[in-house]
Coordinates of C-alpha atoms and ligand atoms in Angstrom, one line a residue:
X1 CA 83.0 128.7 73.1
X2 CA 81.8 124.9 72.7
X3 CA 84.7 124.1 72.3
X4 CA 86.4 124.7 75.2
X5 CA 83.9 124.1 77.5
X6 CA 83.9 120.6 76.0
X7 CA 87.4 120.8 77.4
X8 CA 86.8 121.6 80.2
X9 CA 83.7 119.2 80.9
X10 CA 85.5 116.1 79.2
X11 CA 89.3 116.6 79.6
X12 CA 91.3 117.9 76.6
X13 CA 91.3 113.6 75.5
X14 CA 87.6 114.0 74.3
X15 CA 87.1 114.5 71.0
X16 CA 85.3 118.0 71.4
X17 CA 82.8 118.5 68.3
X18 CA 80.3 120.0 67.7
X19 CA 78.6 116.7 67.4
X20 CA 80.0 115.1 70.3
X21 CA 78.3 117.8 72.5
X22 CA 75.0 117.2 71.3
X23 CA 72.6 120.0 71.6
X24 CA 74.8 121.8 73.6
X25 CA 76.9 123.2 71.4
X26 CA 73.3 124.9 69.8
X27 CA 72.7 126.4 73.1
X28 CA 75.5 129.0 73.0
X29 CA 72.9 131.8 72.4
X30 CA 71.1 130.8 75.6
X31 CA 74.4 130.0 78.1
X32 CA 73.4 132.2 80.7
X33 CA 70.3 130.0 81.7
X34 CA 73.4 127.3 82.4
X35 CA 76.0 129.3 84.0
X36 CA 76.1 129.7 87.2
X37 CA 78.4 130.7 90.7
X38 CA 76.2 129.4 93.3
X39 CA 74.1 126.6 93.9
X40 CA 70.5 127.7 94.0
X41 CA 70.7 129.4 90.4
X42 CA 70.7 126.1 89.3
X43 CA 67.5 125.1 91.5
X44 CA 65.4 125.1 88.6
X45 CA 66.5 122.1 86.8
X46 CA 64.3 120.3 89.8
X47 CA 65.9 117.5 92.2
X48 CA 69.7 116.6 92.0
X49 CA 70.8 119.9 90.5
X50 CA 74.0 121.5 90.9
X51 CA 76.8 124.1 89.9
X52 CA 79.8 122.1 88.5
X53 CA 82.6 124.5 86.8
X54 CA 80.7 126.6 86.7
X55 CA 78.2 124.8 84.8
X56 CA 74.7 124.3 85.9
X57 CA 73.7 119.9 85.6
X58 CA 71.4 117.7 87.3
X59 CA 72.4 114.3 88.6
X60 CA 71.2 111.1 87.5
X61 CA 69.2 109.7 90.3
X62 CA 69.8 107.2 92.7
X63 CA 69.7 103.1 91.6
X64 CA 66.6 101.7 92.2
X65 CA 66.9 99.0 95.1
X66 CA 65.5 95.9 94.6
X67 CA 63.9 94.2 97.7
X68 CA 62.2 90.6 97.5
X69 CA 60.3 88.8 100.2
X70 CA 62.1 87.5 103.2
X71 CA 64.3 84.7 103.8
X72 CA 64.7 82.9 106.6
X73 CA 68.4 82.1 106.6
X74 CA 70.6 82.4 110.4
X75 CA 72.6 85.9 109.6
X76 CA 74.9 85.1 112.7
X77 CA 78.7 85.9 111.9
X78 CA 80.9 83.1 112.9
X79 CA 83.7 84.3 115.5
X80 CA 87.3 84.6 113.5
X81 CA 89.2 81.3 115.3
X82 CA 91.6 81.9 118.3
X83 CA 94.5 79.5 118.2
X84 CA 96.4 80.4 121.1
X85 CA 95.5 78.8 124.5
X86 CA 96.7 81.7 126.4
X87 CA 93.6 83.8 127.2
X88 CA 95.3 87.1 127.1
X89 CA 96.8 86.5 123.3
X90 CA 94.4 86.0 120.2
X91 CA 95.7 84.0 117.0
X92 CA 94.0 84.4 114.3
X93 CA 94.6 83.9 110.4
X94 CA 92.7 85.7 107.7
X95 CA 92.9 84.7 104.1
X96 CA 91.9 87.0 101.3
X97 CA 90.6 85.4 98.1
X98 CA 88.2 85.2 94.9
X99 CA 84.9 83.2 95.9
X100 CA 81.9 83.4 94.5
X101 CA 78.9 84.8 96.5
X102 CA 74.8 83.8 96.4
X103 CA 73.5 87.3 96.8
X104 CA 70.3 87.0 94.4
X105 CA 69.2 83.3 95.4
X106 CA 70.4 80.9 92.5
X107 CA 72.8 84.0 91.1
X108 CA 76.5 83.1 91.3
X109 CA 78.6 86.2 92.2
X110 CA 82.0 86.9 92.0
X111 CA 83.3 88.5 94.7
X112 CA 86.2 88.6 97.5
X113 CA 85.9 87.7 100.7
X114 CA 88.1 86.8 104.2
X115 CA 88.1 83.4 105.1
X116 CA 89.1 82.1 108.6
X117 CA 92.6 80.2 107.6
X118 CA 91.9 77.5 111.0
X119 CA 88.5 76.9 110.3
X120 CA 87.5 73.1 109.4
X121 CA 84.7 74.3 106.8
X122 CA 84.8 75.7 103.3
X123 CA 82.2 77.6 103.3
X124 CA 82.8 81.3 102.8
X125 CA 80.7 84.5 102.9
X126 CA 81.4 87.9 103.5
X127 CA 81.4 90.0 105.7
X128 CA 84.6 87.9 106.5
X129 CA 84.8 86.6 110.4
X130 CA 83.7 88.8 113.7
X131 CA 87.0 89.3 115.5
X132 CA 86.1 88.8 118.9
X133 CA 88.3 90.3 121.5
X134 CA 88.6 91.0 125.3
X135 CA 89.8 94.9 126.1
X136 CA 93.7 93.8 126.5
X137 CA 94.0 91.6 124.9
X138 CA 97.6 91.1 122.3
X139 CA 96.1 90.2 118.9
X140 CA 98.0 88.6 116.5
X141 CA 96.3 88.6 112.7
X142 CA 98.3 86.7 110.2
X143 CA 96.5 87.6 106.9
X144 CA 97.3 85.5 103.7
X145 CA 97.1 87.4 100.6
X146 CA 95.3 84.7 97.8
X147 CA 94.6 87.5 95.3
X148 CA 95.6 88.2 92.3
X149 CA 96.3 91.8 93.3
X150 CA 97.7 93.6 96.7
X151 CA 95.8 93.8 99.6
X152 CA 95.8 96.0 103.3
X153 CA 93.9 95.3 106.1
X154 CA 92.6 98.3 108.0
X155 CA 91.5 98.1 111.3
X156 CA 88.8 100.3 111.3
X157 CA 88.6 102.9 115.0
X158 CA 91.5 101.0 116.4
X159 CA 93.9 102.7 118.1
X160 CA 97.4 100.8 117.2
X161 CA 101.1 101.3 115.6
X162 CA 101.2 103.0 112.6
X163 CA 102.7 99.6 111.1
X164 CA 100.1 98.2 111.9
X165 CA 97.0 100.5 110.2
X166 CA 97.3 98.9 106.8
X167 CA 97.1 102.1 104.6
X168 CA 100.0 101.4 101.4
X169 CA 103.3 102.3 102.1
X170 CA 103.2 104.3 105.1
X171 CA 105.2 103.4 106.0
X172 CA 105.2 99.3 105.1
X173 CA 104.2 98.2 101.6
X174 CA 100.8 96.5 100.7
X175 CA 100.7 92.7 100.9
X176 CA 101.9 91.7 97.5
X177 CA 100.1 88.5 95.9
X178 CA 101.0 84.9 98.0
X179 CA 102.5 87.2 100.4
X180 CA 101.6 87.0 104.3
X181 CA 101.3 89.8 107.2
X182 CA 100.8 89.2 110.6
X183 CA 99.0 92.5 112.6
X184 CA 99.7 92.8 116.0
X185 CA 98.6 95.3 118.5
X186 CA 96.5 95.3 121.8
X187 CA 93.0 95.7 121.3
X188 CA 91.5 99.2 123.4
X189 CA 88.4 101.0 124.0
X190 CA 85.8 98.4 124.0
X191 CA 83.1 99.1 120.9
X192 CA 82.3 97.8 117.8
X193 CA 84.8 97.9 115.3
X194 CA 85.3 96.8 111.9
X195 CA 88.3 95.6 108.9
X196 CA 88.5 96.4 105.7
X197 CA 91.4 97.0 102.9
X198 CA 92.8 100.0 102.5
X199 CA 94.3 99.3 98.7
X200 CA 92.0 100.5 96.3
X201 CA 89.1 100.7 98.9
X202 CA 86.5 101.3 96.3
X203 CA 86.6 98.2 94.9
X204 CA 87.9 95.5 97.3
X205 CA 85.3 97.1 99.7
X206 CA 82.5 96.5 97.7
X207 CA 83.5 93.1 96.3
X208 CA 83.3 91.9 99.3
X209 CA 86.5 92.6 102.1
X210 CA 85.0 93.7 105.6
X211 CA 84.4 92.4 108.8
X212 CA 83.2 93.4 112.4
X213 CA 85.3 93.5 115.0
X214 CA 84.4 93.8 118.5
X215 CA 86.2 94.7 121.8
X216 CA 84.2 93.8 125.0
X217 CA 85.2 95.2 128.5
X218 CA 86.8 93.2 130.5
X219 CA 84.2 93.6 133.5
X220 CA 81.3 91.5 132.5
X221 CA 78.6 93.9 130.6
X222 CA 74.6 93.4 132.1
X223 CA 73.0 90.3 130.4
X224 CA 70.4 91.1 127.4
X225 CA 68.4 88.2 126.0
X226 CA 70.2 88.4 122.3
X227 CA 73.1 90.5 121.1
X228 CA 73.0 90.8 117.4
X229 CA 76.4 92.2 115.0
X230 CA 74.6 93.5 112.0
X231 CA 77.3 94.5 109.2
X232 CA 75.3 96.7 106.7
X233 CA 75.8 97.5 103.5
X234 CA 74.9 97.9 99.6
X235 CA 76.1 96.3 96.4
X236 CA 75.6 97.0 92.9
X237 CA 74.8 94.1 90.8
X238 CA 74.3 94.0 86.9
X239 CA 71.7 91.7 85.5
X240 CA 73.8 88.9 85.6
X241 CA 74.4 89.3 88.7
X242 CA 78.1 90.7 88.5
X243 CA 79.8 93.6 91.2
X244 CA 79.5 96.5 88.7
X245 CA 82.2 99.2 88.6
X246 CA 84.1 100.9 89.6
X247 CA 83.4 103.6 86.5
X248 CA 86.1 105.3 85.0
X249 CA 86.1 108.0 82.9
X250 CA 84.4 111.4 82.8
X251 CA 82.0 111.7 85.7
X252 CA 79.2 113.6 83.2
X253 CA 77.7 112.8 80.0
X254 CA 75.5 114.7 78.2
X255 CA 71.6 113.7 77.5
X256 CA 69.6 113.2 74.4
X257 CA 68.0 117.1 74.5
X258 CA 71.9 118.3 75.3
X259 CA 71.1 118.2 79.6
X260 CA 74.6 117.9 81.2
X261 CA 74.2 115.6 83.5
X262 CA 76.5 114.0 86.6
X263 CA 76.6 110.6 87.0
X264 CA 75.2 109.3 90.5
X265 CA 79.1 107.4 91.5
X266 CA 80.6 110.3 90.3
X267 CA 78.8 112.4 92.4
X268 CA 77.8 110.4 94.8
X269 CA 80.3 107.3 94.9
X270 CA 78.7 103.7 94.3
X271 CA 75.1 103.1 95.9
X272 CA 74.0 99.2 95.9
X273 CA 70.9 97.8 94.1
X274 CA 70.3 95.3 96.8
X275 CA 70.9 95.6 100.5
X276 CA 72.7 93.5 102.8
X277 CA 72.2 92.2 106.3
X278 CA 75.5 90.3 107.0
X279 CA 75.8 89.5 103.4
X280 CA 72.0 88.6 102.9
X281 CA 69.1 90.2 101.6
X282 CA 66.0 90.6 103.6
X283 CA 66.8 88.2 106.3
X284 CA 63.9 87.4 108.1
X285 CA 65.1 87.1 112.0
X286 CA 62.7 85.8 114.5
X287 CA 62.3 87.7 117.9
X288 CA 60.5 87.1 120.9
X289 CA 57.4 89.8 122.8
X290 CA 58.8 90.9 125.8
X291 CA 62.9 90.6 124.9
X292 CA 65.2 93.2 125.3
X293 CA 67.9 92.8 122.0
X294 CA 71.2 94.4 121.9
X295 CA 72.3 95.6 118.1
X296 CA 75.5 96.9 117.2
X297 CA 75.2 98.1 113.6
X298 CA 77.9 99.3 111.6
X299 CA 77.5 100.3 108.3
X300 CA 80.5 99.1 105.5
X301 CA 78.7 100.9 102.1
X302 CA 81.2 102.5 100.2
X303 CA 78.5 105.1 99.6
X304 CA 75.1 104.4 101.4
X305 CA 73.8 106.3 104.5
X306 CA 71.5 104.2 106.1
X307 CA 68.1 106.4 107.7
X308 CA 67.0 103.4 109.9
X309 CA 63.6 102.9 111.4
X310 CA 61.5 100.1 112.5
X311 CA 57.9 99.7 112.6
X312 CA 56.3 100.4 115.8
X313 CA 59.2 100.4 117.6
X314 CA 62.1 103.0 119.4
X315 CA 65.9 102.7 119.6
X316 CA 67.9 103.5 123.0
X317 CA 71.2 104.0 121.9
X318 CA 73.8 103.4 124.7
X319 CA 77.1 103.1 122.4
X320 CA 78.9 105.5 119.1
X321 CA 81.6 104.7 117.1
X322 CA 84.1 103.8 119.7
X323 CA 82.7 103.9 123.1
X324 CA 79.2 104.1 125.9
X325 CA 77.3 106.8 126.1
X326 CA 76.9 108.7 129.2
X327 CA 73.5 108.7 128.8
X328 CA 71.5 106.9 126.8
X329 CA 68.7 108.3 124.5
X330 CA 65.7 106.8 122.9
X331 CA 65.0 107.5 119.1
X332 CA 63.0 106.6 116.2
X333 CA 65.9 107.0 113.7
X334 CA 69.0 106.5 113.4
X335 CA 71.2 108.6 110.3
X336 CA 74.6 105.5 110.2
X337 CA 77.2 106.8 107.2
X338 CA 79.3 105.0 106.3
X339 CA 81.6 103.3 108.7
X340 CA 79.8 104.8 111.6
X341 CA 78.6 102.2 114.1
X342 CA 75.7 102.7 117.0
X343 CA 75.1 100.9 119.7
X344 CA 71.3 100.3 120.4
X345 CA 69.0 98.3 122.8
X346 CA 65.6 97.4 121.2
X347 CA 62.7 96.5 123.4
X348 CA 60.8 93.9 121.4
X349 CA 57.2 95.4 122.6
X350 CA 55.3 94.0 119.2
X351 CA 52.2 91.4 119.3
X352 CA 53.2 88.0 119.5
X353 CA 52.8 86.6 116.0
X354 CA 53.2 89.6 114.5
X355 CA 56.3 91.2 112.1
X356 CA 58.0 94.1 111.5
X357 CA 60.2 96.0 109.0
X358 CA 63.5 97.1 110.0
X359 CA 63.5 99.9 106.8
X360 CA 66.3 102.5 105.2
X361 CA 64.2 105.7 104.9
X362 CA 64.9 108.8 101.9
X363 CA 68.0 110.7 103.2
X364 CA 68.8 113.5 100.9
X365 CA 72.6 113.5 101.9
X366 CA 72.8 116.5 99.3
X367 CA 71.8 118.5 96.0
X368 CA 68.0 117.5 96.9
X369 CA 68.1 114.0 96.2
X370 CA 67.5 110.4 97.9
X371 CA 65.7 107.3 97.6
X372 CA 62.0 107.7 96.5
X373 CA 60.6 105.5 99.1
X374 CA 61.6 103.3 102.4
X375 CA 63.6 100.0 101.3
X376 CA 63.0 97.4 103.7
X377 CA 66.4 95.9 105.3
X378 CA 64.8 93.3 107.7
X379 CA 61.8 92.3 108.6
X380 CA 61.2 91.0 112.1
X381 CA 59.0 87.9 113.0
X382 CA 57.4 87.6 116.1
X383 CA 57.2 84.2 117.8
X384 CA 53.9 83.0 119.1
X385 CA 54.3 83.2 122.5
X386 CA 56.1 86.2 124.9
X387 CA 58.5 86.0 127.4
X388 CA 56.5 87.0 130.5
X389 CA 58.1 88.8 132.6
X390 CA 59.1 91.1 130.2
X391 CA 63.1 92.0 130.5
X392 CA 64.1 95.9 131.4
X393 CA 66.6 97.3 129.4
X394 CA 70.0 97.2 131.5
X395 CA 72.1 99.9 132.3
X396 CA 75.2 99.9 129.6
X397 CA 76.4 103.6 130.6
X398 CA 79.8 104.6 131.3
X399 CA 81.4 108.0 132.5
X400 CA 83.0 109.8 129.1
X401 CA 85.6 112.2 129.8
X402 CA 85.2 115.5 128.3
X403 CA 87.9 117.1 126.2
X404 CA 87.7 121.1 126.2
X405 CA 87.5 123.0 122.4
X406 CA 90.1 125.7 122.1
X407 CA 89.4 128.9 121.4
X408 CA 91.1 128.7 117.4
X409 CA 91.2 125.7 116.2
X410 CA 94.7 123.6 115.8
X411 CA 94.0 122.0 112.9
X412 CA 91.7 122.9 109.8
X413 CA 90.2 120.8 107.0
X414 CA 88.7 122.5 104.2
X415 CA 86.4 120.4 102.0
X416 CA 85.7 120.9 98.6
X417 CA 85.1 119.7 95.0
X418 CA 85.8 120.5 91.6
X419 CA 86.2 119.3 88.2
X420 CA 89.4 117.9 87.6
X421 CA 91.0 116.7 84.5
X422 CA 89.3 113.9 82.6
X423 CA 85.9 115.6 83.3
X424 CA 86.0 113.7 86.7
X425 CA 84.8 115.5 89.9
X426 CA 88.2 115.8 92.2
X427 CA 87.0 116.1 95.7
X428 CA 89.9 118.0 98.0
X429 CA 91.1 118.8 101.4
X430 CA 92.7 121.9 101.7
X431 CA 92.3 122.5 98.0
X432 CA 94.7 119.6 97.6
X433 CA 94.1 116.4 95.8
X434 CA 95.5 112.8 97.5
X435 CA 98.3 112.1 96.8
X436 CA 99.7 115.9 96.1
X437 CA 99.0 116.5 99.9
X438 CA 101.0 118.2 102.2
X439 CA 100.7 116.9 105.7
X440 CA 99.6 118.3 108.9
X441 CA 101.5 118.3 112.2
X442 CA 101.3 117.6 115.0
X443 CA 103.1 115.8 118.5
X444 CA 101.5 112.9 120.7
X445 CA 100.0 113.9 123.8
X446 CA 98.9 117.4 122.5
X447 CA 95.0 117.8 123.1
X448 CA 94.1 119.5 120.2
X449 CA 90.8 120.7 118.7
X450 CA 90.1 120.8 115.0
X451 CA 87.9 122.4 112.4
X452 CA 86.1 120.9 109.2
X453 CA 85.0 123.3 106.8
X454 CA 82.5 121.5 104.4
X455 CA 82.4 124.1 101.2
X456 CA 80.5 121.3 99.0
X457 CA 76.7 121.0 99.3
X458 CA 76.9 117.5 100.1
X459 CA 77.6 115.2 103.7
X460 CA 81.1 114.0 103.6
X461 CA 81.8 111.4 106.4
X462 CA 85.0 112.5 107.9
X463 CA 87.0 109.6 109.4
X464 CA 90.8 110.2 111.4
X465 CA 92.8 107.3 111.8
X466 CA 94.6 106.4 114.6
X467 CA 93.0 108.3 117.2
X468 CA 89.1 108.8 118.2
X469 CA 87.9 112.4 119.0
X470 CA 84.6 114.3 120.8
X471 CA 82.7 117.0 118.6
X472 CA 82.3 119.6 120.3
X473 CA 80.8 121.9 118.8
X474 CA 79.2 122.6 115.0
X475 CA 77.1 124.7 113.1
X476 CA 76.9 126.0 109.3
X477 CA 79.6 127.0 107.3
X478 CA 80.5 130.9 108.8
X479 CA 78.1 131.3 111.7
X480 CA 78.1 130.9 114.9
X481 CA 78.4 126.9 116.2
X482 CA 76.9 125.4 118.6
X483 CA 78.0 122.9 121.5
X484 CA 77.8 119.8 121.3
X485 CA 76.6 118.8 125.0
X486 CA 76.1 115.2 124.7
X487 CA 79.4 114.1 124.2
X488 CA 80.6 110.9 122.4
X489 CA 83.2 109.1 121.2
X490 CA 83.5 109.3 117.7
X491 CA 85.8 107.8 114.7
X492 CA 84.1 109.3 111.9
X493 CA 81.9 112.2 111.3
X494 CA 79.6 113.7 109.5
X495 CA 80.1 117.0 108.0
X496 CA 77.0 118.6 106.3
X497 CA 76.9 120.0 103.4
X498 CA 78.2 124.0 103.9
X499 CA 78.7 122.8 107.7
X500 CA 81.2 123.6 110.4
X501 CA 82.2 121.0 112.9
X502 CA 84.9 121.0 115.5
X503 CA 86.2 118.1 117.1
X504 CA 88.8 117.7 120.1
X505 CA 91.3 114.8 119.9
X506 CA 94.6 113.7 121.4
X507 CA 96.9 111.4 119.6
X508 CA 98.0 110.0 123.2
X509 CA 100.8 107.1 122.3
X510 CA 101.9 106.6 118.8
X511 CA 103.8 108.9 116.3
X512 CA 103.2 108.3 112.5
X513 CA 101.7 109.5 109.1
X514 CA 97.8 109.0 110.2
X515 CA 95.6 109.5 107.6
X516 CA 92.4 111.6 107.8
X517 CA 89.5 110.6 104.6
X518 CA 85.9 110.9 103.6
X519 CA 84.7 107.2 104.1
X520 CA 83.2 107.4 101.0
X521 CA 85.4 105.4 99.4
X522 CA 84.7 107.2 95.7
X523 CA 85.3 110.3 97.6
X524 CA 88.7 108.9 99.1
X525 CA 90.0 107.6 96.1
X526 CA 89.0 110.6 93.8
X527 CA 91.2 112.8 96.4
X528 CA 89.4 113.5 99.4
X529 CA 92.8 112.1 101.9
X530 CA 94.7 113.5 103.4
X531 CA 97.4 113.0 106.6
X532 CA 98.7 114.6 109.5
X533 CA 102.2 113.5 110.8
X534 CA 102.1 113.3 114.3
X535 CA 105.9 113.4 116.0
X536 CA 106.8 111.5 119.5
X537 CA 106.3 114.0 122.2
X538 CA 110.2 113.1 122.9
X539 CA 111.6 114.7 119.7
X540 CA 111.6 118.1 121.4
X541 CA 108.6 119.3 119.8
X542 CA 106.3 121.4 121.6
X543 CA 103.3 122.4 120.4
Ligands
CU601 CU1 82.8 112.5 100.7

């Protein structure tokens, strides 16, 4: 029997002794305390337990983030250049290339990052440029491949030809090494927005490649006293100050007493040791007592859901993904996964003098495990004197359209994991892995309303490309679901573990082979995409 569940755990590569398993292969006489079919029989083994091929294991936990003292460094992203006199058409050129970063002060750090092609310095940092757009407006992205591997860009919630969405080969190729692509589309739906490769997203991701992007209305919005872009996200450093991973190989390994045990990135996909603030960490940012700020977060983690709170004060959050609010609503957390964005007006109400901690508190995004305590992002430092009077928040609502849920859903997406050869976990959709997938259909213009089925015991942030949606409704995995009367304009959601959630979408203009992921980007690349082909509503389709 040890045998071929070393097979089955390892991949039929592994030298499967009775020695290479450890204790294990000792503990045939007790394998029913291991087996298991659900998830709780495996509660015992305490947090980060879980049933795996039918294997009970326990995950490795979480890496420890390391938080110094504050810096005081300007965290402001420097608008991507606009050659082109013509207000109405942006020019802009990105170049992608190797560049080291100073993440730890002192530490140099390879890494990858987008630098502005017409800018006059050569200084670089990632995140790479804020795109800057009016709603409207044509913008053309020339992007210059300096790598020593091929590149995408992705433009992250925007709605644009399919040529132009930078996922490999569908249908153009990636941008080969030297090579050039110029993006062009119209920029819509005024939000935050960000880039990001779609080649081997894992990686390039976390070395380094992302950017915000931001589309602003073309009716002047209400004046706040400071807008602030903050691109968050994680990295994992070694000790000399290296981007670890991505890990290959078998997604367990087995502990000194014979514990299986999952990895945390094979799980989990890569968490950061240090977190970033547009590139730094623990930015100190002054702020002014009786200022009204406007943030628009987004978070660009491969893996990391941010739980944000700060210190003695609320968030009103007026924006989502890819559009207002209707109406806005205070809160004193905010759950961002990974490429989500919010929209949020903060109401700088502390003493004059005094500071506070913008923190990332314990989420337990599944199998009863998170951080063990709060890790400070920012720290806010109060000036010594107040802005008197003290601003109101403005107004930053806007009318959002509601799309009706169908009685059956249109379109399904079952989630689900399970070990795959190699001893890796294969995450699927519609028990299919990337790139064995066989597409959905559909026809532009059709309103339709779709159903994710999360069958894991983990949150799995569900993004669509090419279109942004309204859940509607959503409730666990079999019972009854719930509305979803606040409505909002989403790009990515999150899906709970053993939850149901239905959103309603409409591709409304252009055909093509969209594709539909978990943002984590482990998740992605170890199978979890999929695509639906969506046909011109001209072909004669009906649906
Ligand atoms: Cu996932």
């Amino acid at each position: 029997m040890g045998t071929s569940l070393c097979a089955l755990f390892f991949g039929a590569s592994f030298a499967c002794t009775g020695t290479d398993l450890g204790n294990d292969a000792g503990r045939d006489d007790d394998d029913e305390l291991l087996t298991c079919t659900e998830e709780h029989e495996c509660h015992d083994l305490g947090p980060g337990a879980m049933c795996m091929g039918g294997r009970c294991m326990r995950m490795d936990p979480p890496p420890v983030v390391v938080v110094p003292d504050p810096r005081d460094v300007e965290i402001d992203i420097a608008p991507l250049i606009d050659t082109n006199p013509d207000p109405a058409v942006f020019d802009g050129t990105l170049i992608v290339e190797s560049a080291p970063l100073e993440i730890d002060v002192g530490v140099s750090t390879p890494a990858f990052v987008y630098r502005d092609g017409n800018a006059l310095t050569d200084a670089v940092r990632s995140p790479g440029p804020r795109i800057d757009v009016v709603e409207g407006t044509l913008v053309r992205i020339t992007v210059v491949n300096d790598l020593d591997e091929p590149t995408t860009v992705h433009w992250h919630g925007l709605i644009l030809p399919i040529e132009m969405d930078g996922v490999p080969d569908m249908p153009l190729p990636p941008i080969a090494p030297g090579e050039s692509f110029t993006y062009v589309f119209e920029a819509k739906n005024p939000a935050l927005y960000w880039y990001h490769p779609h080649f081997r997203s894992d990686v390039q991701n976390e070395r380094g490649l992302h950017g915000p992007f931001v589309i602003r209305p073309s009716v002047a919005e209400p004046v706040v006293d400071a807008e602030r872009i903050l691109v968050l996200d994680d990295i994992l450093l070694d000790d000399d100050g290296a981007i670890t991973g991505p890990e290959e190989g078998s997604s367990h390994h087995v502990a000194d007493d014979g514990e299986l045990l999952m990895t945390w990135v094979g799980m989990m996909g890569r968490q950061g040791n240090r977190l970033l603030v547009n590139g730094v960490v623990h930015p100190r940012v002054p702020v002014k007592r009786g200022t009204v700020e406007r943030w628009r977060i987004v978070n660009s983690a491969n893996a990391r859901f941010f739980l944000l709170a700060l210190d003695g004060h609320t968030f009103t959050v007026v924006g989502s993904d890819a559009g207002p609010l209707a109406n806005a609503r205070t809160v004193e957390e905010i759950l961002l996964a990974p490429s989500e964005r919010v929209d949020v007006l903060v109401e700088m109400t502390g003493a004059v003098g005094s500071s506070a901690s913008l923190v990332t508190r314990p989420h337990d995004r599944g199998h009863n495990i998170a951080d063990p305590v709060d890790y400070t992002v920012l720290t806010l430092a109060y000036d010594d004197d107040e802005k008197s009077p003290a601003s109101t928040a403005p107004d930053l609502s806007a009318p959002v359209q509601e799309l009706v849920e169908s009685a059956a859903p249109h379109q399904i997406v079952q989630m689900n994991e399970e070990l795959v050869r190699g001893g890796r976990v294969g995450f699927s959709l519609n028990e299919e892995l990337w790139p064995d997938v066989t597409p959905l259909l559909s026809t532009t213009g059709a309103t339709e309303t779709w159903e994710l089925e999360n069958r894991t015991h983990m949150e799995h942030p569900f993004h669509l490309h090419g279109t942004r949606f309204q859940v509607t409704s959503r409730g666990p995995l079999g019972g009854p679901l719930v509305p979803v009367v606040e409505r909002e304009w989403k790009d990515t959601v999150v899906v709970e573990g053993e939850e149901t959630v239905r959103f309603v979408t409409t591709y409304e203009e252009y055909p093509g082979h969209w594709m539909f992921h978990c943002h984590i980007f482990e998740h992605g690349e170890n199978g979890m995409m999929g695509m639906i082909e969506v046909s011109g509503s001209d072909d004669g389709t009906t649906h």
